[in-house]
Amino acid sequence: MKRVMVAVLSLAAAPSAAQETDRDWDIVRNPQTRSVLAHTAFDNGLAITTRCVDGSYQALLSGLPAPAPNARTRDIGISFGDDEIALRSWNVAVAETIAVGPTPAPFARKLRKGGRLQIVIPDGGGAGRNLRYDLTLPTSSSSIDETLTACGKPLEDPRDVLLDDLGDDGMPGGFTWARMPRPEFPSGSRYATGFAVVTCITNPDGALSDCVVETEHPHDGGFGAATLRATRRARAQSVAAPDARLPAAMVEFRANFFLPGYETREQRERARNQPPAPFQRGDSNRGIE
């Protein structure tokens, strides 16, 4: 996991008047869309949301500075309490000032404890100037738990601590892909773009098991199921001894999907003029981005 220097430009913020630290997060329930949403907002315009929508779990940051033009992902640094700031890749939503988190349930389980949260946006204060939000979170005694339960997510999960062992490629130290998952665009999807993040546990032979869709967007695009299917053919291996049996460990894989022909002109020009980007946190780029 990448670590990032603290930002040059810092903004301290407290919950807005409508969301004090001694109150639980706001909760919104919509039976028609099968959604449950927990939300907190701050006086600097930033807001954090955890939600379950028709069985799909998501965490959103909104009110962010706009990302680079046509960006599908953006790096965001997160720190709870006095922990080091860890940089992760978040997906850019249709509304570009909103970012969708890669592992929302572990993130939500930390959010509900309240306290200090730092969010760092690289170049958010202008070119070469990181923007840091230093926030005081309200605790959540029930609202966040309700969103987790609505999506069948556990309120406590021992897998959460394994995320800290993962590198930028989504693998623990000393592991690499012998055969990376190669998802196919889901047939019948009514969306031209989407993404999914899946975590799995390695078997001794390198095969993957206990795979979980951490998040997908849009929630009904079939991207999570397509990524799960691809993990069945994937294999991990030891860097030092490719034929050795592996201990049980977590791996993470992100798939960004798009249909050729739906890119903007700027995206097509950028793809022609720039070399392929390195894999980020288990990214796959074959048939998808």
Short mmCIF file of C-alpha atoms in Angstrom, two decimals, residues 45-224:
data_model
loop_
_atom_site.label_atom_id
_atom_site.label_comp_id
_atom_site.label_asym_id
_atom_site.label_seq_id
_atom_site.Cartn_x
_atom_site.Cartn_y
_atom_site.Cartn_z
CA GLY A 45 -18.58 20.86 1.67
CA LEU A 46 -17.10 17.36 1.95
CA ALA A 47 -19.49 14.48 2.62
CA ILE A 48 -19.07 10.75 3.28
CA THR A 49 -21.69 8.14 2.45
CA THR A 50 -21.94 4.40 2.97
CA ARG A 51 -24.83 2.70 1.23
CA CYS A 52 -26.38 -0.58 0.25
CA VAL A 53 -28.24 -0.44 -3.06
CA ASP A 54 -30.04 -3.60 -4.16
CA GLY A 55 -27.41 -5.82 -2.55
CA SER A 56 -24.34 -3.83 -3.66
CA TYR A 57 -22.28 -2.01 -1.03
CA GLN A 58 -20.52 1.30 -1.71
CA ALA A 59 -18.62 4.06 0.08
CA LEU A 60 -18.58 7.53 -1.48
CA LEU A 61 -16.61 10.71 -0.92
CA SER A 62 -18.36 13.77 -2.37
CA GLY A 63 -17.51 17.43 -2.62
CA LEU A 64 -13.95 16.69 -3.80
CA PRO A 65 -11.98 18.90 -6.20
CA ALA A 66 -12.41 17.77 -9.79
CA PRO A 67 -9.96 15.10 -10.98
CA ALA A 68 -7.87 15.24 -14.14
CA PRO A 69 -10.04 15.49 -17.28
CA ASN A 70 -11.59 12.16 -18.32
CA ALA A 71 -10.02 10.30 -15.39
CA ARG A 72 -11.73 7.03 -14.47
CA THR A 73 -9.74 6.62 -11.24
CA ARG A 74 -7.96 8.91 -8.84
CA ASP A 75 -5.54 8.37 -5.95
CA ILE A 76 -6.83 9.32 -2.50
CA GLY A 77 -4.91 9.09 0.77
CA ILE A 78 -6.74 7.97 3.92
CA SER A 79 -5.64 7.96 7.56
CA PHE A 80 -7.64 7.10 10.68
CA GLY A 81 -6.42 8.53 13.97
CA ASP A 82 -2.66 9.02 13.86
CA ASP A 83 -1.98 6.26 11.32
CA GLU A 84 0.18 6.93 8.29
CA ILE A 85 -1.68 8.17 5.25
CA ALA A 86 -2.19 5.26 2.83
CA LEU A 87 -2.83 5.97 -0.84
CA ARG A 88 -5.48 3.95 -2.67
CA SER A 89 -7.06 4.19 -6.10
CA TRP A 90 -10.75 5.24 -6.03
CA ASN A 91 -13.07 5.26 -9.02
CA VAL A 92 -14.47 8.54 -10.34
CA ALA A 93 -18.26 8.59 -10.41
CA VAL A 94 -20.39 10.07 -13.19
CA ALA A 95 -20.46 13.23 -11.09
CA GLU A 96 -16.70 13.80 -11.14
CA THR A 97 -16.50 15.39 -7.67
CA ILE A 98 -17.63 12.03 -6.19
CA ALA A 99 -15.24 9.11 -5.71
CA VAL A 100 -16.26 5.48 -5.10
CA GLY A 101 -14.12 3.49 -2.66
CA PRO A 102 -12.42 0.18 -3.53
CA THR A 103 -13.16 -1.71 -0.27
CA PRO A 104 -16.21 -0.01 1.23
CA ALA A 105 -17.14 -2.46 4.01
CA PRO A 106 -13.74 -2.36 5.78
CA PHE A 107 -13.76 1.42 5.29
CA ALA A 108 -17.24 1.67 6.81
CA ARG A 109 -16.27 -0.45 9.82
CA LYS A 110 -13.51 2.07 10.57
CA LEU A 111 -15.71 5.11 9.91
CA ARG A 112 -18.30 4.12 12.52
CA LYS A 113 -15.73 4.50 15.33
CA GLY A 114 -15.58 8.25 14.74
CA GLY A 115 -12.60 10.43 15.62
CA ARG A 116 -9.91 11.87 13.40
CA LEU A 117 -9.94 11.16 9.66
CA GLN A 118 -7.43 12.65 7.22
CA ILE A 119 -8.12 12.62 3.48
CA VAL A 120 -5.37 13.64 1.07
CA ILE A 121 -6.07 14.54 -2.56
CA PRO A 122 -2.85 14.58 -4.64
CA ASP A 123 -2.68 17.81 -6.68
CA GLY A 124 -6.01 18.81 -5.13
CA GLY A 125 -4.65 22.26 -4.32
CA GLY A 126 -3.21 22.73 -7.80
CA ALA A 127 -0.35 21.13 -9.70
CA GLY A 128 2.18 19.76 -7.22
CA ARG A 129 0.12 20.80 -4.18
CA ASN A 130 -1.68 18.08 -2.25
CA LEU A 131 -4.90 18.99 -0.46
CA ARG A 132 -5.47 17.52 3.00
CA TYR A 133 -8.79 17.44 4.83
CA ASP A 134 -8.39 16.97 8.59
CA LEU A 135 -11.83 15.87 9.78
CA THR A 136 -13.50 14.94 13.05
CA LEU A 137 -15.92 12.09 12.35
CA PRO A 138 -19.10 11.59 14.36
CA THR A 139 -19.42 8.08 15.76
CA SER A 140 -22.11 5.82 14.35
CA SER A 141 -23.79 3.52 16.85
CA SER A 142 -26.33 2.08 14.39
CA SER A 143 -26.63 3.87 11.02
CA ILE A 144 -23.50 2.45 9.35
CA ASP A 145 -24.24 -0.98 10.83
CA GLU A 146 -27.67 -0.85 9.23
CA THR A 147 -26.15 -0.28 5.78
CA LEU A 148 -23.71 -3.16 6.30
CA THR A 149 -26.46 -5.52 7.46
CA ALA A 150 -28.70 -4.56 4.54
CA CYS A 151 -26.03 -5.87 2.15
CA GLY A 152 -25.19 -8.94 4.22
CA LYS A 153 -21.80 -7.52 5.21
CA PRO A 154 -20.46 -8.61 8.63
CA LEU A 155 -20.21 -6.03 11.39
CA GLU A 156 -16.77 -7.44 12.24
CA ASP A 157 -14.52 -9.20 9.72
CA PRO A 158 -11.06 -10.63 10.50
CA ARG A 159 -10.18 -10.21 6.82
CA ASP A 160 -9.97 -6.43 7.29
CA VAL A 161 -6.48 -6.55 8.81
CA LEU A 162 -5.20 -8.48 5.78
CA LEU A 163 -5.73 -5.43 3.55
CA ASP A 164 -2.76 -3.71 5.17
CA ASP A 165 -0.46 -6.48 3.87
CA LEU A 166 -1.28 -5.80 0.22
CA GLY A 167 1.04 -3.97 -2.14
CA ASP A 168 0.12 -1.64 -4.97
CA ASP A 169 -0.42 -4.68 -7.21
CA GLY A 170 -3.02 -6.15 -4.86
CA MET A 171 -0.66 -8.93 -3.73
CA PRO A 172 0.98 -9.55 -0.34
CA GLY A 173 4.75 -9.37 -0.15
CA GLY A 174 6.51 -12.17 -2.02
CA PHE A 175 3.44 -13.04 -4.12
CA THR A 176 2.79 -12.37 -7.80
CA TRP A 177 0.28 -13.43 -10.42
CA ALA A 178 1.03 -16.64 -12.29
CA ARG A 179 -2.21 -16.05 -14.18
CA MET A 180 -4.01 -12.76 -13.62
CA PRO A 181 -7.82 -12.71 -13.75
CA ARG A 182 -9.03 -11.66 -17.20
CA PRO A 183 -12.70 -10.69 -16.94
CA GLU A 184 -14.90 -10.45 -20.00
CA PHE A 185 -17.35 -7.61 -20.44
CA PRO A 186 -20.71 -8.91 -19.13
CA SER A 187 -23.08 -9.73 -21.95
CA GLY A 188 -26.42 -8.03 -21.64
CA SER A 189 -25.15 -5.20 -19.46
CA ARG A 190 -26.92 -1.94 -20.23
CA TYR A 191 -23.86 0.08 -19.23
CA ALA A 192 -20.86 1.03 -21.35
CA THR A 193 -18.49 1.37 -18.39
CA GLY A 194 -18.20 0.01 -14.87
CA PHE A 195 -15.83 -1.47 -12.33
CA ALA A 196 -15.59 -4.12 -9.64
CA VAL A 197 -13.17 -4.92 -6.81
CA VAL A 198 -12.81 -8.51 -5.59
CA THR A 199 -10.75 -9.98 -2.74
CA CYS A 200 -9.86 -13.68 -2.42
CA ILE A 201 -7.81 -16.03 -0.25
CA THR A 202 -5.02 -18.08 -1.82
CA ASN A 203 -4.99 -21.90 -1.71
CA PRO A 204 -1.72 -23.88 -1.43
CA ASP A 205 -1.74 -24.54 -5.20
CA GLY A 206 -2.19 -20.83 -5.99
CA ALA A 207 -5.87 -21.06 -6.87
CA LEU A 208 -8.22 -18.51 -5.30
CA SER A 209 -11.12 -19.22 -2.94
CA ASP A 210 -13.50 -17.38 -0.62
CA CYS A 211 -13.76 -14.58 -3.18
CA VAL A 212 -15.90 -11.58 -2.24
CA VAL A 213 -17.14 -8.69 -4.38
CA GLU A 214 -16.08 -5.76 -2.23
CA THR A 215 -17.83 -3.25 -4.47
CA GLU A 216 -19.09 -2.74 -8.02
CA HIS A 217 -20.52 0.17 -9.95
CA PRO A 218 -23.09 0.44 -11.37
CA HIS A 219 -24.62 -1.96 -8.88
CA ASP A 220 -26.72 -3.75 -11.51
CA GLY A 221 -24.21 -3.88 -14.37
CA GLY A 222 -23.02 -7.46 -13.80
CA PHE A 223 -19.41 -6.33 -13.36
CA GLY A 224 -18.95 -7.99 -9.97
#
